[in-house]
XYZ file of C-alpha atoms in Angstrom:
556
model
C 122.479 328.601 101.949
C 121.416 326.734 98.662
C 117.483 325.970 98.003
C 117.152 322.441 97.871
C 114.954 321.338 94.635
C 111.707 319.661 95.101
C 112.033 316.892 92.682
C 115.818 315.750 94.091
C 116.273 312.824 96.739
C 116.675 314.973 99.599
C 113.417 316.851 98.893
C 111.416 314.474 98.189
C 112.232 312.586 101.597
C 111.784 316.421 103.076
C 108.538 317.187 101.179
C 106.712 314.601 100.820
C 108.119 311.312 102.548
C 108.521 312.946 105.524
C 105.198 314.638 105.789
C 102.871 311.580 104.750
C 104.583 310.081 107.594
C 103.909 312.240 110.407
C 100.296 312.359 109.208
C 100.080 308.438 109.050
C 101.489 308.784 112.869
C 99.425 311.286 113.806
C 96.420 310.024 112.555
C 96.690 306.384 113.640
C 96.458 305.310 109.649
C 98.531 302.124 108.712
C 99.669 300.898 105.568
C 99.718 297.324 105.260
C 102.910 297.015 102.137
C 102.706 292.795 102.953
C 102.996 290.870 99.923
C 100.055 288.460 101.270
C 98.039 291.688 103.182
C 98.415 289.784 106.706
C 97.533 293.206 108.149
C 94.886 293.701 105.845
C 91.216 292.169 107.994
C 88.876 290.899 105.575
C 85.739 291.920 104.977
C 83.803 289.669 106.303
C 85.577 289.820 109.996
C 84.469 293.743 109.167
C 81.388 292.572 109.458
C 81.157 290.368 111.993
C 82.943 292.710 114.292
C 80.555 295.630 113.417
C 77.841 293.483 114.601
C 79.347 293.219 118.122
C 75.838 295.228 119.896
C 77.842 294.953 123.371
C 80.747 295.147 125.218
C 83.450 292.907 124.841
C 86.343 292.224 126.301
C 89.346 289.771 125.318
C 91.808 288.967 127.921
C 95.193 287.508 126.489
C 97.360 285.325 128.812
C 100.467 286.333 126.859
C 102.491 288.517 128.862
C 105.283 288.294 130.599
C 109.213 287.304 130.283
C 109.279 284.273 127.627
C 111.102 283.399 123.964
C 111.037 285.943 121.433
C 109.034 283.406 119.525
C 106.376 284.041 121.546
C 106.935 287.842 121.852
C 106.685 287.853 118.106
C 102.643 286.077 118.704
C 102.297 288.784 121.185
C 103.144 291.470 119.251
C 101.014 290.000 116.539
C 98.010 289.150 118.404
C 98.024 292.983 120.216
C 98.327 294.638 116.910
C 95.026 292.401 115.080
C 93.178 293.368 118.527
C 93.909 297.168 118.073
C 92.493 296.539 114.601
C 89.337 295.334 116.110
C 88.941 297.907 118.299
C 89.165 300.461 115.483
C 86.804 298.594 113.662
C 84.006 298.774 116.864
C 85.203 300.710 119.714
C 82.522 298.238 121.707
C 85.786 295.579 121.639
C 88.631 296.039 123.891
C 91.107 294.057 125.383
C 94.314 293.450 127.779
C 97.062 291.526 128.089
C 97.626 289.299 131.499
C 100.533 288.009 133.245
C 99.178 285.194 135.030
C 102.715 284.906 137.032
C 102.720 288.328 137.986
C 99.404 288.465 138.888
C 99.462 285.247 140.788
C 97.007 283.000 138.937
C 96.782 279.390 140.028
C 97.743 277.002 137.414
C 94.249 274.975 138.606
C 92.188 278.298 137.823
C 93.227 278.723 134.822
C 93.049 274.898 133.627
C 89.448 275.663 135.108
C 89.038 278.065 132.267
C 90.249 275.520 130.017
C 93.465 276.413 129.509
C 96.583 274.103 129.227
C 100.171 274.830 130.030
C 103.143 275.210 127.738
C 106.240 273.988 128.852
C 109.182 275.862 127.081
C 112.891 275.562 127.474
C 115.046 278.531 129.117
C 118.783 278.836 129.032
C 120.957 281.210 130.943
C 124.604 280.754 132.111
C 124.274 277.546 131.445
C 121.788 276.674 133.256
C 118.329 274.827 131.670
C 115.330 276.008 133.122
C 111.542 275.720 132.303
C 109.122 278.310 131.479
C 105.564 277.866 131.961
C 103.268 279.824 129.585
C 99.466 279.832 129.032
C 98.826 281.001 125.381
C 95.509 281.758 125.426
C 92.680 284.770 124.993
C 89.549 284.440 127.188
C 86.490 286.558 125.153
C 84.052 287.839 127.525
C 80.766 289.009 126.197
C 77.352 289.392 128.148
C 78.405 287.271 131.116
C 79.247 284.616 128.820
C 82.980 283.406 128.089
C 85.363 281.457 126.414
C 89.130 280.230 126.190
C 90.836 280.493 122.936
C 94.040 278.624 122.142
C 96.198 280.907 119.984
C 99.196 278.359 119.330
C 98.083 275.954 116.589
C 97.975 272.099 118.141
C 100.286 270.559 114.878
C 102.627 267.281 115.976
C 105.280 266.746 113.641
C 106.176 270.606 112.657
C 109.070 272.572 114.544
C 108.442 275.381 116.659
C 108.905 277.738 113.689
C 106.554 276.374 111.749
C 104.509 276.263 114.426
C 104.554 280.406 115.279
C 103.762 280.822 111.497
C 100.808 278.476 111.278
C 99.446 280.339 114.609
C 99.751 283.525 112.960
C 97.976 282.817 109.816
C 95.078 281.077 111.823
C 95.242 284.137 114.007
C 92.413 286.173 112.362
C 90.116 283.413 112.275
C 90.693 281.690 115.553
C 89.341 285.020 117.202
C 86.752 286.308 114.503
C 85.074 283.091 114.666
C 85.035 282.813 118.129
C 83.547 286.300 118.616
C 81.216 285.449 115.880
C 79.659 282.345 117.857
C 79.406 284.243 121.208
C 78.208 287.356 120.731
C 75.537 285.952 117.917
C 71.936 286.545 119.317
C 71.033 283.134 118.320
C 72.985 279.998 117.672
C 72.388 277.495 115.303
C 71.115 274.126 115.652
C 72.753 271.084 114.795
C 70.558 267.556 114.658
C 71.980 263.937 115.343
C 69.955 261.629 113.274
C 69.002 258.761 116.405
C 67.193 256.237 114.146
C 69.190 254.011 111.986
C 70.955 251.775 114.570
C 74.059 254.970 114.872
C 76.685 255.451 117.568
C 75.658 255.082 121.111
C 75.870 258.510 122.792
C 79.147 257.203 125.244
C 80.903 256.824 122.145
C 79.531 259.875 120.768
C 80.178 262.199 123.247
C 83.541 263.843 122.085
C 81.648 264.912 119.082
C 78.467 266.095 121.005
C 81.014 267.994 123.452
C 82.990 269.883 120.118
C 79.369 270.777 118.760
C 78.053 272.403 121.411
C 80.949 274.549 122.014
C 79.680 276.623 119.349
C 75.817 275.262 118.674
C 72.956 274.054 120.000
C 73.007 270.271 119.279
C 70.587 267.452 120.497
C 69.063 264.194 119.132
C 66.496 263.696 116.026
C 64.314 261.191 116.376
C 61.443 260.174 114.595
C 57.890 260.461 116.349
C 56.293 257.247 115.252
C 59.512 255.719 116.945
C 60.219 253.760 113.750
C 61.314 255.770 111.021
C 61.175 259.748 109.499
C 57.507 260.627 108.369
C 55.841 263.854 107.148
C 55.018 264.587 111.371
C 59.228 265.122 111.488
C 59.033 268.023 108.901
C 58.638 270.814 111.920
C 61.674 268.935 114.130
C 64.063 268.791 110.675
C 63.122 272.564 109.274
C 64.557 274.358 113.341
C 67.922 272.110 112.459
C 70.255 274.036 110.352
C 72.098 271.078 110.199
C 72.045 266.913 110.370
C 74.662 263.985 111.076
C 74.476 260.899 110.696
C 76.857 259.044 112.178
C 77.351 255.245 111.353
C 73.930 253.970 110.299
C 73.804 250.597 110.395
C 69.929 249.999 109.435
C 68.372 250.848 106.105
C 66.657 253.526 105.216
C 63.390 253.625 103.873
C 62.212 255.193 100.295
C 60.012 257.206 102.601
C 62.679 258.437 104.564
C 64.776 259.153 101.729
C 62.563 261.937 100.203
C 62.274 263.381 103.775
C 66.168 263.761 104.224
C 66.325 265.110 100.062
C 63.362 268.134 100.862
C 65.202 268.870 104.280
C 68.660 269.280 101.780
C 66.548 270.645 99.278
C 65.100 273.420 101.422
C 68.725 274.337 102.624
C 69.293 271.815 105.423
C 73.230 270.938 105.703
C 74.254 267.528 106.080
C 77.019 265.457 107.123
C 77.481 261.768 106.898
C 79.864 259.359 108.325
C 78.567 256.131 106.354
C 80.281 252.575 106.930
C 79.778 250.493 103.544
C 81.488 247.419 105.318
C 80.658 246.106 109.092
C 84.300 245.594 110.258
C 85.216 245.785 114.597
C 88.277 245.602 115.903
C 86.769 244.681 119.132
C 85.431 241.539 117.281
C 89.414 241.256 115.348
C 91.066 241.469 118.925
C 89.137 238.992 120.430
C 89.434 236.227 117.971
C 92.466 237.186 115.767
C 90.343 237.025 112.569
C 87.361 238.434 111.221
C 85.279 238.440 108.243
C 83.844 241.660 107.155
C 81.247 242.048 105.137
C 79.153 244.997 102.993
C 76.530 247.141 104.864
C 73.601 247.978 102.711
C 71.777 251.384 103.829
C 69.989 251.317 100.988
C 71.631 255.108 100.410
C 73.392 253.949 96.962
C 70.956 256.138 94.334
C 70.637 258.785 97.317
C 74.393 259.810 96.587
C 74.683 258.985 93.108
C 72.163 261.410 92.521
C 75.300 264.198 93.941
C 78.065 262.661 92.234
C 79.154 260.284 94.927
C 79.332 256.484 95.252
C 80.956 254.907 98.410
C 82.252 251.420 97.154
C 82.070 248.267 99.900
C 86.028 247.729 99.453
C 88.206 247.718 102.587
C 91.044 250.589 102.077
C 94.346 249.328 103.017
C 97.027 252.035 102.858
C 101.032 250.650 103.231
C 102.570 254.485 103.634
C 100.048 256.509 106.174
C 98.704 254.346 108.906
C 98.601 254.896 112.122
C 99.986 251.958 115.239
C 98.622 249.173 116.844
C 99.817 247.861 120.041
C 99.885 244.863 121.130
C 101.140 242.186 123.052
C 103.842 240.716 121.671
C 105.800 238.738 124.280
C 106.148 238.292 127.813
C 108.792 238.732 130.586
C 108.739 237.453 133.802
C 105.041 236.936 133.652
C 104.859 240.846 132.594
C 103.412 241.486 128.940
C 105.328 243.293 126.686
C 103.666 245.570 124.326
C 105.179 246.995 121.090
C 103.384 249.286 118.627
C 103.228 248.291 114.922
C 101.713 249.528 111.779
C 98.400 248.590 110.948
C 97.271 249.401 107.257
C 93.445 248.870 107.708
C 93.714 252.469 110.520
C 95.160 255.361 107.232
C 95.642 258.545 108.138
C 94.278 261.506 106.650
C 97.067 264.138 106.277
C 96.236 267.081 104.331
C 97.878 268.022 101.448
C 96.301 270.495 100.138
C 95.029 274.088 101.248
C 91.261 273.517 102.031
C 90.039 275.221 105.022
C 88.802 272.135 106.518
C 92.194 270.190 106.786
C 94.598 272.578 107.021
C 96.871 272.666 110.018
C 95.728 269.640 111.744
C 96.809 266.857 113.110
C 96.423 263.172 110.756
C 92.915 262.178 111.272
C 92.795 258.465 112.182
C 90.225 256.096 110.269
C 89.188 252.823 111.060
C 88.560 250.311 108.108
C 87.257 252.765 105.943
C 86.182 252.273 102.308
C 86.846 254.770 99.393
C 84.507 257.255 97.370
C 84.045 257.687 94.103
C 83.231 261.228 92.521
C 81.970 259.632 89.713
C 82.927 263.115 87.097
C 80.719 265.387 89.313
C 77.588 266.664 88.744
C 76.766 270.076 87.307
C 76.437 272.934 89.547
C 78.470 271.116 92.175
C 81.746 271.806 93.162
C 83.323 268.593 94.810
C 86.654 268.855 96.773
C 88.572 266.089 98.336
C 89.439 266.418 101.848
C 91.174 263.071 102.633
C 92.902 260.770 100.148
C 95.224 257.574 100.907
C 98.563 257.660 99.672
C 99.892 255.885 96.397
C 100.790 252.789 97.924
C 97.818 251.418 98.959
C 95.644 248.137 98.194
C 91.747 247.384 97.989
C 90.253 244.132 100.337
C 87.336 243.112 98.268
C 84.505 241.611 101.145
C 83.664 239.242 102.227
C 87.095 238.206 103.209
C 89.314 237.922 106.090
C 90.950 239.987 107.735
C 93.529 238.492 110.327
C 95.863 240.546 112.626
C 98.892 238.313 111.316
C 98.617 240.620 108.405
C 100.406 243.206 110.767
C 103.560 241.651 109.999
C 103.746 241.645 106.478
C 102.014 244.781 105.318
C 103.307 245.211 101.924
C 101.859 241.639 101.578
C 99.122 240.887 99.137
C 96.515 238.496 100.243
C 94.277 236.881 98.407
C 91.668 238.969 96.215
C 93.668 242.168 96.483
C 95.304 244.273 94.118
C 97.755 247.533 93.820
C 94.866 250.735 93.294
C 95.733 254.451 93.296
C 94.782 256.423 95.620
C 91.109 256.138 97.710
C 89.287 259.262 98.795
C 87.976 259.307 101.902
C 85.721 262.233 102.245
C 84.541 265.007 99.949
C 82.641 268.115 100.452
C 80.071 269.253 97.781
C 79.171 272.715 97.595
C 76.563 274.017 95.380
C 72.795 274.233 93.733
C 71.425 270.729 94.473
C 68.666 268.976 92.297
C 66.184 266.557 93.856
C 66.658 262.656 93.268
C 63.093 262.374 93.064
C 62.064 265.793 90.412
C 60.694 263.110 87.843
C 59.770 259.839 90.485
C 55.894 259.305 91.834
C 57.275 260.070 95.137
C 57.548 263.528 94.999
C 53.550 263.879 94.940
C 53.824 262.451 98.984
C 55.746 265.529 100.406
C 53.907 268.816 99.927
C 55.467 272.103 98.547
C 58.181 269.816 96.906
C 61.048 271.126 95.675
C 63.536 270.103 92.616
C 66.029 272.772 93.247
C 67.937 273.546 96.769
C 69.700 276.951 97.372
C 73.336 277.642 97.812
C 74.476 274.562 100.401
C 77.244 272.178 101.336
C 77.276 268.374 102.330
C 80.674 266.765 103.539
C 80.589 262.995 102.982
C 82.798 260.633 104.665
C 83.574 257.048 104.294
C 83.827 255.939 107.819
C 81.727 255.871 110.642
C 83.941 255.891 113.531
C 85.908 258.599 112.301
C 83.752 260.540 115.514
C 83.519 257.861 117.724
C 85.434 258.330 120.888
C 86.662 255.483 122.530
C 85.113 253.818 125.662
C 87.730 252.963 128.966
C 85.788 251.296 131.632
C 82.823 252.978 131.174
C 83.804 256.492 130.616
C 84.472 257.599 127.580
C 87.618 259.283 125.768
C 88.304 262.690 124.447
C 87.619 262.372 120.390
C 90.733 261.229 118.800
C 92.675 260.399 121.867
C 94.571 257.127 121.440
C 95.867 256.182 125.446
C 97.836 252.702 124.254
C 99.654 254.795 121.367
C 99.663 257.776 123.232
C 98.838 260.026 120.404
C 96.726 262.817 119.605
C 94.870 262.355 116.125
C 93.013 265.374 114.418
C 89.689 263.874 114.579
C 88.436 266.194 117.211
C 89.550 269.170 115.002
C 88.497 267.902 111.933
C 84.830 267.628 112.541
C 84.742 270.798 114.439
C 85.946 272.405 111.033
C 83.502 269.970 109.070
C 80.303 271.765 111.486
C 81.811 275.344 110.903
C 82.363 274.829 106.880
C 78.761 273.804 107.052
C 77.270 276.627 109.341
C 79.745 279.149 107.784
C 77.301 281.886 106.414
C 80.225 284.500 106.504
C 82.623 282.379 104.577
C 85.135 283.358 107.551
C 86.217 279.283 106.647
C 88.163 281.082 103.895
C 90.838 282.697 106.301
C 91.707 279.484 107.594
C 93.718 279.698 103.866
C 95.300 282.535 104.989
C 99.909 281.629 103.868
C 101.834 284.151 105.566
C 105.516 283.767 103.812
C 108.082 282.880 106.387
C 111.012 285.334 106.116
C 113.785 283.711 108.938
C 116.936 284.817 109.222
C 120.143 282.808 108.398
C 120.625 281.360 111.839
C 124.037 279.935 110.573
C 125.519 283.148 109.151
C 124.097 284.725 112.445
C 126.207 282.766 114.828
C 129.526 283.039 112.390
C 128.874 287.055 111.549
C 127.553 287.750 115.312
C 130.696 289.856 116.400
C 130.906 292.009 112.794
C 127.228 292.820 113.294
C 127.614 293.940 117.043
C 130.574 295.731 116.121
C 128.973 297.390 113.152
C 125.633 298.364 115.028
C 127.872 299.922 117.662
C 129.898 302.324 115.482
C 127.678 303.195 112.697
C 125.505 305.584 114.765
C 128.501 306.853 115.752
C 129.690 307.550 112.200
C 126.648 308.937 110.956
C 126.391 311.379 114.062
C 130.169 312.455 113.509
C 129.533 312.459 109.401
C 126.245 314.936 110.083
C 128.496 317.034 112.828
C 131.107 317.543 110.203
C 128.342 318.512 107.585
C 126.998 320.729 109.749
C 130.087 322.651 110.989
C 131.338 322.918 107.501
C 128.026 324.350 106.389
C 127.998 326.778 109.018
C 131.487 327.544 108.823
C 131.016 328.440 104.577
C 128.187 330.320 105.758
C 129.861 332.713 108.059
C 133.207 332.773 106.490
C-alpha cells in the first residue's frame, strides 16, 4: 500500500488537521474564527468575572419545547455561561423548565419576570406557547431577574434574536458586576431648586436603585449648597438634577464645579422654557415662557448652551389623544400627532441609545455644542429629525395646532436638526480657575480627572406620570398605550456614568446576521431532503468501493 505524502491534501487533513482537532476536543480549547469575535469575552468581563470572591449561581428559564429562534438564544446564552465558568470556576449555572418543573406563572412574575406569548403551529392547528426568557443571578443570598430578549417595538422577531445576542455579554456581565460588588455606588438627587416631586420621580428612583444606592441631597442650611454640603456631595459618586425650576446661586455654582472637578458625575435634565400640558389641556392655549437657572456660563464653560426655543419636530413625534367627538353621550377619543412630544430614536451606535425603544420628550428645547471644548469629547445622543421648526417664547402654543402640523405659525421658521442631549467625556477645567471665587472653596481645583456629564434638554424626560394618586412606571403612556424608552434610557445614562470598567462599550457589540433564503427554502425544500438523504449513502457506498478495491489490489 502507497505512503501517502505529508505535504498532499489527504495528509495534511491526516497529519495535522486531524490531530489539532482532537486536541482542541480533548482539551476543551475553542477557536472563535467569527468575523466580529462574538465568542471572543472581552477583557474587561475577564475581569469582572475574576473578581467574583463567591459562589454564584445563574438560573436560566430557557428550557423546554419552544421556536428554534429561541433554541438558537439558548444555545447562545449556555455556551457564554460555560465561558464564564472557565473564566472562575466560582460561577455556575443551569437551565430551568419552569413547565416541567411546575412553576406558577404568579411566582415567577414575583421574581419579576414577564411572560412571552409565542405562536405554535401543528396540523393546522394555532396554539400558544408561554415562555419566560429570563436568568435569575444568585449571589450571597442576594438575587436578581435578568431579561435576555431585548424590549425593541417596531423590529421583527429576527431582528429581535440578533439584538438579544449582541446585548448578551453585557446584559449578564453587568448584572454580575452590580451584585456581587462589595460596595455599590451612590447616586445623589439634587432636592433644592424647586425639581420633580418624588411621586413623579419615582420610576427613576425605582431604575436607580436597582443597581445603586440612591437618596436625596439636600442642603443643610435648608436654603441653598454651602461649604457644610462638601462631606454629603464627596460619598455621591454621582448627581441629578432633574427639572430645576429656581436659580442657582454663584455660591452654589462653584460647589457643583469642585464636586465635577474632584470627579463627581453629573447628569442634568434642565427645562429652558416653563411649558405644562396640564396647564395646555385645561385651557386649550398656553403661553410659555424662558426659565432662567442662572446655569448659562456654567455650561458654556463645557461647550454647551441650551437655547430657550420650543423644538417642534413634523417627522418623529409621538400621539396625543383626545377627545374628539361624542356618540350617544359616550366620548370618542382618537390619537393624533403632536409635534411639541419628538421622539428620540437612535441612529447611531452609542452605547447609551442603542436598542431602545423612542424616548418621548415633552416640549423640549435644543443644545448647542458650540465647536467643543478641548479635551472634551462631545457625542450626541438624541437629535430631531430634518423636518422640524423652532417656537421662539413667549408665544402661544394652542392645541388647534394638532391639526395642521406642517403649519407655520407666527415667529417660526424651518431649522435643521435640534440636539437634545449630549454626553461629554473628558479632562474638565474649572469655570472659575481665573474668577475671585475660587479663593471661597478650599483645596480648589482647575483641572478634574477622567469624567463624563450627560446633558439633556428636558426635564420631564424622567418624570413618570401621576393616575389618581399613584404614580406610573417611567415611560408608560396608558391613553396611547405605548411603551417609550425613557425608563431604559436613563438607566443606560446612570451606568455610562458609573461605568469604571467601560463594560458600556459591549453594548456596541454588531453581530452580522447570516439568515437563510427563506424563499429558496420553501421552493428547494424537497431537492434538499432528497439530497441529505442519499448523499451519506453515496459517500458510504463510494468509501466501500474504495476500500474493497484497495484491498482487493492488495491481495491480488
Amino acid at each position: 500500500m502507497k505512503k501517502i505524502p505529508f505535504k498532499s491534501p489527504l495528509g495534511i487533513l491526516l497529519f495535522a488537521v486531524l490531530p489539532l482537532a482532537i486536541v482542541l476536543a480533548v482539551s476543551g480549547i475553542r477557536l472563535d474564527l467569527t468575523k466580529e469575535k462574538r465568542y471572543t469575552l472581552s477583557d474587561n468581563t475577564v475581569k469582572v468575572l475574576e473578581s467574583v470572591s463567591k459562589p454564584l449561581v445563574v438560573d436560566v428559564y430557557l428550557e423546554g419545547d419552544f421556536p428554534a429562534s429561541f433554541k438558537q438564544l439558548q444555545g447562545e446564552t449556555k455556551f457564554m455561561l460555560e465561558e464564564f465558568r472557565k473564566i472562575n470556576p466560582k460561577i455556575d449555572f443551569k437551565f430551568i423548565d419552569p413547565i416541567r418543573t411546575k412553576m406558577s406563572k404568579d411566582t415567577l412574575m414575583a421574581m419579576g419576570m414577564q411572560p412571552s406569548m409565542l405562536p405554535d403551529i401543528k396540523d393546522g392547528k394555532v396554539s400558544q406557547i408561554m415562555l419566560f426568557p429570563y436568568a435569575v443571578v444568585k449571589y450571597d443570598k442576594k438575587g436578581v431577574s435578568i431579561p435576555l430578549v431585548v424590549q425593541q417595538t417596531g423590529i421583527d422577531a429576527d431582528q429581535q434574536l440578533t439584538k438579544s445576542i449582541e446585548n448578551l455579554e453585557y446584559n449578564l456581565v453587568s448584572n454580575i458586576k452590580n451584585i456581587s460588588a462589595n460596595k455599590r455606588k451612590k447616586i445623589g438627587i439634587l432636592v433644592n431648586q424647586d425639581e420633580l416631586n418624588p411621586r413623579e420621580f419615582q420610576g427613576f428612583m425605582q431604575l436607580a436603585t436597582e443597581s445603586y444606592d440612591a437618596g436625596p441631597v439636600i442642603p443643610k442650611n435648608q436654603t441653598e449648597l454651602t461649604l457644610a454640603d462638601l462631606p454629603t456631595l464627596k460619598q455621591m459618586n454621582a448627581l441629578v438634577i432633574a427639572k430645576p425650576r429656581k436659580a442657582f446661586t454663584d455660591g452654589e455654582k462653584v460647589i457643583l464645579d469642585q464636586y465635577i472637578m474632584n470627579g463627581g458625575k453629573t447628569l442634568w435634565m434642565i427645562d429652558a422654557v416653563n411649558a405644562e400640558m396640564d396647564t395646555l389641556m385645561r385651557s386649550q392655549k398656553v403661553m410659555p415662557f424662558p426659565v432662567d437657572i442662572n446655569m448659562t456660563d456654567f455650561f458654556f464653560n463645557y461647550g454647551v448652551r441650551i437655547n430657550p426655543a420650543l423644538v417642534k419636530d413634523v417627522k418623529k413625534f409621538a400621539l396625543l389623544r383626545l377627545v374628539t367627538g361624542e356618540v350617544s353621550g359616550n366620548p370618542q377619543y382618537t390619537s393624533l400627532p403632536w409635534p411639541y412630544f419628538p421622539l428620540g430614536i437612535a441612529e447611531k451606535d452609542n452605547p447609551v441609545t442603542k436598542n431602545i425603544n423612542p424616548v418621548k420628550f415633552e416640549f423640549p428645547t435644543s443644545i448647542d455644542t458650540l465647536g467643543g471644548r478641548k479635551n472634551i469629547k462631545t457625542r450626541v445622543l438624541f437629535e430631531s429629525s430634518e423636518r422640524t421648526l423652532l417656537k421662539q417664547v413667549p408665544n402661544y402654543v394652542d392645541l388647534k395646532e394638532i391639526s395642521s402640523v406642517d403649519s407655520l405659525g407666527q415667529m417660526e421658521k424651518p431649522s435643521t436638526p435640534k440636539i437634545y442631549a449630549v454626553s461629554l467625556e473628558g479632562k474638565f477645567n474649572s469655570a472659575y480657575a481665573s474668577r475671585i471665587e475660587r479663593k471661597s472653596y478650599p483645596g480648589f481645583r482647575t483641572t478634574s480627572p477622567e469624567n463624563k456629564m450627560i446633558v439633556i434638554a428636558d426635564g420631564d424626560v424622567g418624570r413618570n406620570k401621576v393616575l389618581k394618586g399613584e404614580p406610573l412606571p417611567l415611560g408608560v403612556d396608558l391613553l396611547t398605550n405605548e411603551q417609550f424608552g425613557n425608563e431604559q434610557f436613563l438607566r443606560n445614562a446612570l451606568d455610562y456614568l458609573l461605568d469604571d470598567s467601560n463594560l458600556m462599550e459591549l453594548r456596541n457589540r454588531n453581530i452580522e446576521e447570516r439568515l437563510l433564503d427563506r424563499h429558496r427554502i420553501t421552493e428547494e425544500k424537497t431537492n434538499w431532503q432528497w439530497f441529505n438523504l442519499l448523499l451519506p449513502l453515496a459517500i458510504i457506498g463510494i468509501l466501500g468501493g474504495l476500500f474493497f478495491w484497495l484491498r482487493k489490489r492488495k491481495f491480488e
